[in-house]
Amino acid sequence: MTVSASDRAPAAPHTIGLLDWIPAAWRTVRTDALLLLKGVGGLLRLRPTKLGSIGQTFATQAARHPERPALVCGERRWTYAELNAWANRCAHALQTAGVRPGDAVGVLHDNRAEVLAWVLGTVKLGAVATLLNNQQRGEVLAHSLRLTRPALVVVGEACAEALHSLPPAERAALSAHWWWDGETSPPEGLSWTRAPLAAAPSHNPPETAAIRLHQPAFHIFTSGTTGLPKASVMSHYRWHRCMSGMGIMGLRLRPDDILYCPLPLYHNNALTVSWGAVVGAGACLVLARKFSASGFWDDMRRYQATSFCYIGELCRYLLNQPARPDDRQHRVRAMIGNGLRPEIWDAFQQRFGIDHIAEFYTASECNLAFINALGLPRTTGLCPLSFAIVRMDMDTELPVRGGRRQHMSRVNRGEVGLLITEITPRAPLDGYTDAKATEAKVLRNVFKKGDAWFNTGDLVRHQGLHHMQFVDRLGDTFRWKGENVATTEVEGVLAHQPEVAEAVVYGVTVPGADGRAGMAALTLRDESAPFDGAALASALFAQLPRYAVPLFLRLRDDHVVTATFKYSKVALKREGYDPIVVHDDLYVLTPGGYVPMTGDIWQALSAGTHRFD
């Protein structure tokens, strides 16, 4: 089945024509011409082989504007000069410990200022900051460390549980040095950071000036489509492209702006998009420890924020809060993020009075980005570089090739297809740390012999005038609560439960919610034994991030497999949790565990009124 204009699409497709584009472009140029020119100029000057780095850009801002506020976290505040000096001490301490250019340095912290200090200090040396997901535990965390082989790992005391999920012997095998970055005494086997930081100088390390833009800066982990996390490589070049394209040209911050970030710094939305926008403008970042829907706008007022970053589910949470008289009593004029669904776009913008929504599209491993620089509604914006939206076969989830040369074909305006981005010298593919995983994402001979394109794995709508709208995620990985959920990772945990013989995991749509919720089709080892939904839920919460725990279960006698012994998920996804078409036993997750699907729950789900914790 080839994707057509009506498949997997919003109810009211939104296309863009000249009558939309021209007024929006005129308003944008009239109000922000200088910032647009600055952003475009920054993009044009960037070349992967040129000297330049994140550390050098930050040090330059600190030298020009030392007393400007750079970072706020809770009650603590740092100027550009203070944060630069702190990062320099981190860099010199790491260097004394033996960290050299190209080495990876793991950062395992919750959301706090220390993350930025260690990351900035690491990249100033030409080393690579490995942003470890603080929700990972055990084998998943160990896998992330094996992918990146850090020379040293810095651990915050709020991440003690993650640390202790790795036995001491395994920790020693994964990295030679483990540093404890906390107020309390370090656990056995870890060195305290207090001594090396206290002895470290605060001047800029000379190595920073020798870094070239194409060199790697971060490792950001993504679930990918094969199950366990992949480590995508973020170069200094891509960070600066985001700074100029998304931050300066898209969000258009000014030096007196304050951007509030409630997202974790191990996400590129926070570390690259948000922090890049702030540094490019010489503005201030307010870093929240975690997101709170009920306290969000109180924080906006408390910190006098003028902008914030988001993911789509965050916006839905805010919109679902009871309306308040002070919903528009704030200084916020702009927001930047991805995943704001078309069906709530207008309601969100109108209720909270946000002038400019800089929706964007990219991925940690993608070589291009789209940004809604013109402020048009319900679009991820445009990208000036080469991309294509091609026809897909949804049964095989592969692009359609045809004709004598077996080339792909583009969809028409208004239709949905697979987004692919051309790999060129101006848009190189940094890929993953695993070369085979990178090559698996490259499509070759797409429109002509010898060309190469990155397969994003995302279905998007061609809106016209180089704009597109995100529709859905292909493959086994699906997004829920703003996180990528890898089905094979969840299947692996389920397979280790004593009562489970086989498990197939997939994503299903839930009315009124973004992304896809997890569902697992299970066969049990002993079908005559009573199914304990509370015990299984408890075990899954102990071994998986909360967002990865399936919300629905389907108990089956056996599973359909393909000729190559792969589980067939197409029918499972289509049938979902509808008791009318599914004749197996269905269960739904509640605070008390998995309970049988009832007519009342089904009706609430269908109406979009059922809520999951």
mmCIF file of C-alpha atoms in Angstrom, residues 392-516:
data_model
loop_
_atom_site.group_PDB
_atom_site.id
_atom_site.type_symbol
_atom_site.label_atom_id
_atom_site.label_comp_id
_atom_site.label_asym_id
_atom_site.label_seq_id
_atom_site.Cartn_x
_atom_site.Cartn_y
_atom_site.Cartn_z
ATOM 1 C CA MET A 392 6.250 4.969 0.622
ATOM 2 C CA ASP A 393 4.884 1.447 0.686
ATOM 3 C CA MET A 394 3.301 1.254 4.125
ATOM 4 C CA ASP A 395 3.106 -2.539 4.147
ATOM 5 C CA THR A 396 6.869 -2.898 3.735
ATOM 6 C CA GLU A 397 7.659 0.546 5.200
ATOM 7 C CA LEU A 398 10.130 1.066 2.334
ATOM 8 C CA PRO A 399 10.351 3.850 -0.264
ATOM 9 C CA VAL A 400 8.774 3.002 -3.610
ATOM 10 C CA ARG A 401 11.213 2.588 -6.504
ATOM 11 C CA GLY A 402 10.125 2.299 -10.117
ATOM 12 C CA GLY A 403 11.038 2.771 -13.749
ATOM 13 C CA ARG A 404 13.983 1.380 -15.631
ATOM 14 C CA ARG A 405 16.536 2.831 -13.211
ATOM 15 C CA GLN A 406 14.537 2.029 -10.069
ATOM 16 C CA HIS A 407 14.566 5.607 -8.845
ATOM 17 C CA MET A 408 12.222 7.040 -6.211
ATOM 18 C CA SER A 409 9.417 9.496 -6.916
ATOM 19 C CA ARG A 410 8.355 12.644 -5.069
ATOM 20 C CA VAL A 411 4.863 13.104 -3.663
ATOM 21 C CA ASN A 412 2.629 15.941 -4.831
ATOM 22 C CA ARG A 413 1.760 19.032 -2.842
ATOM 23 C CA GLY A 414 -0.637 18.105 -0.043
ATOM 24 C CA GLU A 415 0.439 14.449 0.021
ATOM 25 C CA VAL A 416 2.322 12.491 2.672
ATOM 26 C CA GLY A 417 5.580 10.629 2.132
ATOM 27 C CA LEU A 418 8.963 9.754 3.579
ATOM 28 C CA LEU A 419 11.306 12.682 4.232
ATOM 29 C CA ILE A 420 14.842 12.177 2.922
ATOM 30 C CA THR A 421 17.678 14.728 2.992
ATOM 31 C CA GLU A 422 20.561 14.932 0.533
ATOM 32 C CA ILE A 423 24.081 14.400 1.855
ATOM 33 C CA THR A 424 26.403 17.085 0.431
ATOM 34 C CA PRO A 425 29.594 18.938 1.458
ATOM 35 C CA ARG A 426 27.390 21.740 2.859
ATOM 36 C CA ALA A 427 25.162 19.218 4.619
ATOM 37 C CA PRO A 428 27.435 16.339 5.681
ATOM 38 C CA LEU A 429 26.100 13.398 7.653
ATOM 39 C CA ASP A 430 27.745 13.096 11.072
ATOM 40 C CA GLY A 431 25.794 9.921 11.724
ATOM 41 C CA TYR A 432 26.377 7.587 14.652
ATOM 42 C CA THR A 433 29.457 6.265 16.410
ATOM 43 C CA ASP A 434 28.631 2.937 14.723
ATOM 44 C CA ALA A 435 29.554 3.194 11.029
ATOM 45 C CA LYS A 436 27.263 0.291 10.080
ATOM 46 C CA ALA A 437 24.319 1.969 11.795
ATOM 47 C CA THR A 438 25.085 5.172 9.868
ATOM 48 C CA GLU A 439 25.275 3.400 6.525
ATOM 49 C CA ALA A 440 21.952 1.685 7.206
ATOM 50 C CA LYS A 441 20.302 5.124 7.226
ATOM 51 C CA VAL A 442 21.728 6.145 3.822
ATOM 52 C CA LEU A 443 19.704 5.723 0.634
ATOM 53 C CA ARG A 444 21.746 5.615 -2.583
ATOM 54 C CA ASN A 445 20.916 6.116 -6.270
ATOM 55 C CA VAL A 446 17.672 7.812 -5.267
ATOM 56 C CA PHE A 447 17.158 10.180 -8.212
ATOM 57 C CA LYS A 448 20.399 9.655 -10.110
ATOM 58 C CA LYS A 449 23.367 7.323 -10.043
ATOM 59 C CA GLY A 450 25.772 8.041 -7.198
ATOM 60 C CA ASP A 451 23.617 10.374 -5.088
ATOM 61 C CA ALA A 452 23.210 9.755 -1.352
ATOM 62 C CA TRP A 453 20.304 10.710 0.898
ATOM 63 C CA PHE A 454 19.639 10.328 4.629
ATOM 64 C CA ASN A 455 16.509 8.355 5.511
ATOM 65 C CA THR A 456 14.852 10.237 8.364
ATOM 66 C CA GLY A 457 12.287 7.499 8.978
ATOM 67 C CA ASP A 458 9.587 10.167 9.274
ATOM 68 C CA LEU A 459 6.374 10.666 7.350
ATOM 69 C CA VAL A 460 5.716 14.312 6.495
ATOM 70 C CA ARG A 461 3.239 16.320 4.430
ATOM 71 C CA HIS A 462 4.452 18.334 1.457
ATOM 72 C CA GLN A 463 2.843 21.744 2.079
ATOM 73 C CA GLY A 464 4.280 23.630 -0.870
ATOM 74 C CA LEU A 465 6.814 26.454 -1.170
ATOM 75 C CA HIS A 466 9.541 24.285 0.411
ATOM 76 C CA HIS A 467 7.488 23.846 3.625
ATOM 77 C CA MET A 468 6.486 20.587 5.253
ATOM 78 C CA GLN A 469 4.471 19.300 8.208
ATOM 79 C CA PHE A 470 5.447 16.365 10.424
ATOM 80 C CA VAL A 471 2.880 13.536 10.375
ATOM 81 C CA ASP A 472 4.275 10.350 11.940
ATOM 82 C CA ARG A 473 7.287 8.160 12.652
ATOM 83 C CA LEU A 474 8.005 5.057 10.593
ATOM 84 C CA GLY A 475 9.474 1.807 11.790
ATOM 85 C CA ASP A 476 9.582 0.110 15.118
ATOM 86 C CA THR A 477 10.556 3.190 17.063
ATOM 87 C CA PHE A 478 7.676 5.454 18.033
ATOM 88 C CA ARG A 479 7.427 8.662 20.052
ATOM 89 C CA TRP A 480 5.495 8.921 23.316
ATOM 90 C CA LYS A 481 5.696 11.739 25.880
ATOM 91 C CA GLY A 482 8.330 13.410 23.698
ATOM 92 C CA GLU A 483 10.667 10.397 23.892
ATOM 93 C CA ASN A 484 11.607 7.802 21.290
ATOM 94 C CA VAL A 485 10.585 4.335 22.477
ATOM 95 C CA ALA A 486 12.512 1.436 20.941
ATOM 96 C CA THR A 487 10.264 -1.602 20.704
ATOM 97 C CA THR A 488 13.086 -4.137 20.846
ATOM 98 C CA GLU A 489 14.316 -2.662 24.118
ATOM 99 C CA VAL A 490 10.867 -3.097 25.660
ATOM 100 C CA GLU A 491 10.538 -6.561 24.096
ATOM 101 C CA GLY A 492 13.842 -7.548 25.671
ATOM 102 C CA VAL A 493 12.677 -6.543 29.145
ATOM 103 C CA LEU A 494 9.352 -8.336 28.687
ATOM 104 C CA ALA A 495 11.111 -11.472 27.483
ATOM 105 C CA HIS A 496 13.011 -11.638 30.777
ATOM 106 C CA GLN A 497 9.806 -11.784 32.813
ATOM 107 C CA PRO A 498 9.207 -15.370 34.007
ATOM 108 C CA GLU A 499 5.566 -15.464 32.881
ATOM 109 C CA VAL A 500 6.229 -14.169 29.326
ATOM 110 C CA ALA A 501 7.129 -16.556 26.504
ATOM 111 C CA GLU A 502 7.114 -14.063 23.606
ATOM 112 C CA ALA A 503 6.502 -10.332 23.301
ATOM 113 C CA VAL A 504 5.807 -8.068 20.324
ATOM 114 C CA VAL A 505 5.773 -4.325 21.030
ATOM 115 C CA TYR A 506 4.402 -1.568 18.777
ATOM 116 C CA GLY A 507 2.893 1.888 18.940
ATOM 117 C CA VAL A 508 -0.814 2.682 18.735
ATOM 118 C CA THR A 509 -2.636 5.993 18.506
ATOM 119 C CA VAL A 510 -4.603 7.324 21.476
ATOM 120 C CA PRO A 511 -7.240 10.010 20.797
ATOM 121 C CA GLY A 512 -6.263 13.333 22.327
ATOM 122 C CA ALA A 513 -2.574 12.433 22.776
ATOM 123 C CA ASP A 514 0.547 13.124 20.735
ATOM 124 C CA GLY A 515 2.676 10.353 19.322
ATOM 125 C CA ARG A 516 1.944 6.666 19.830
#
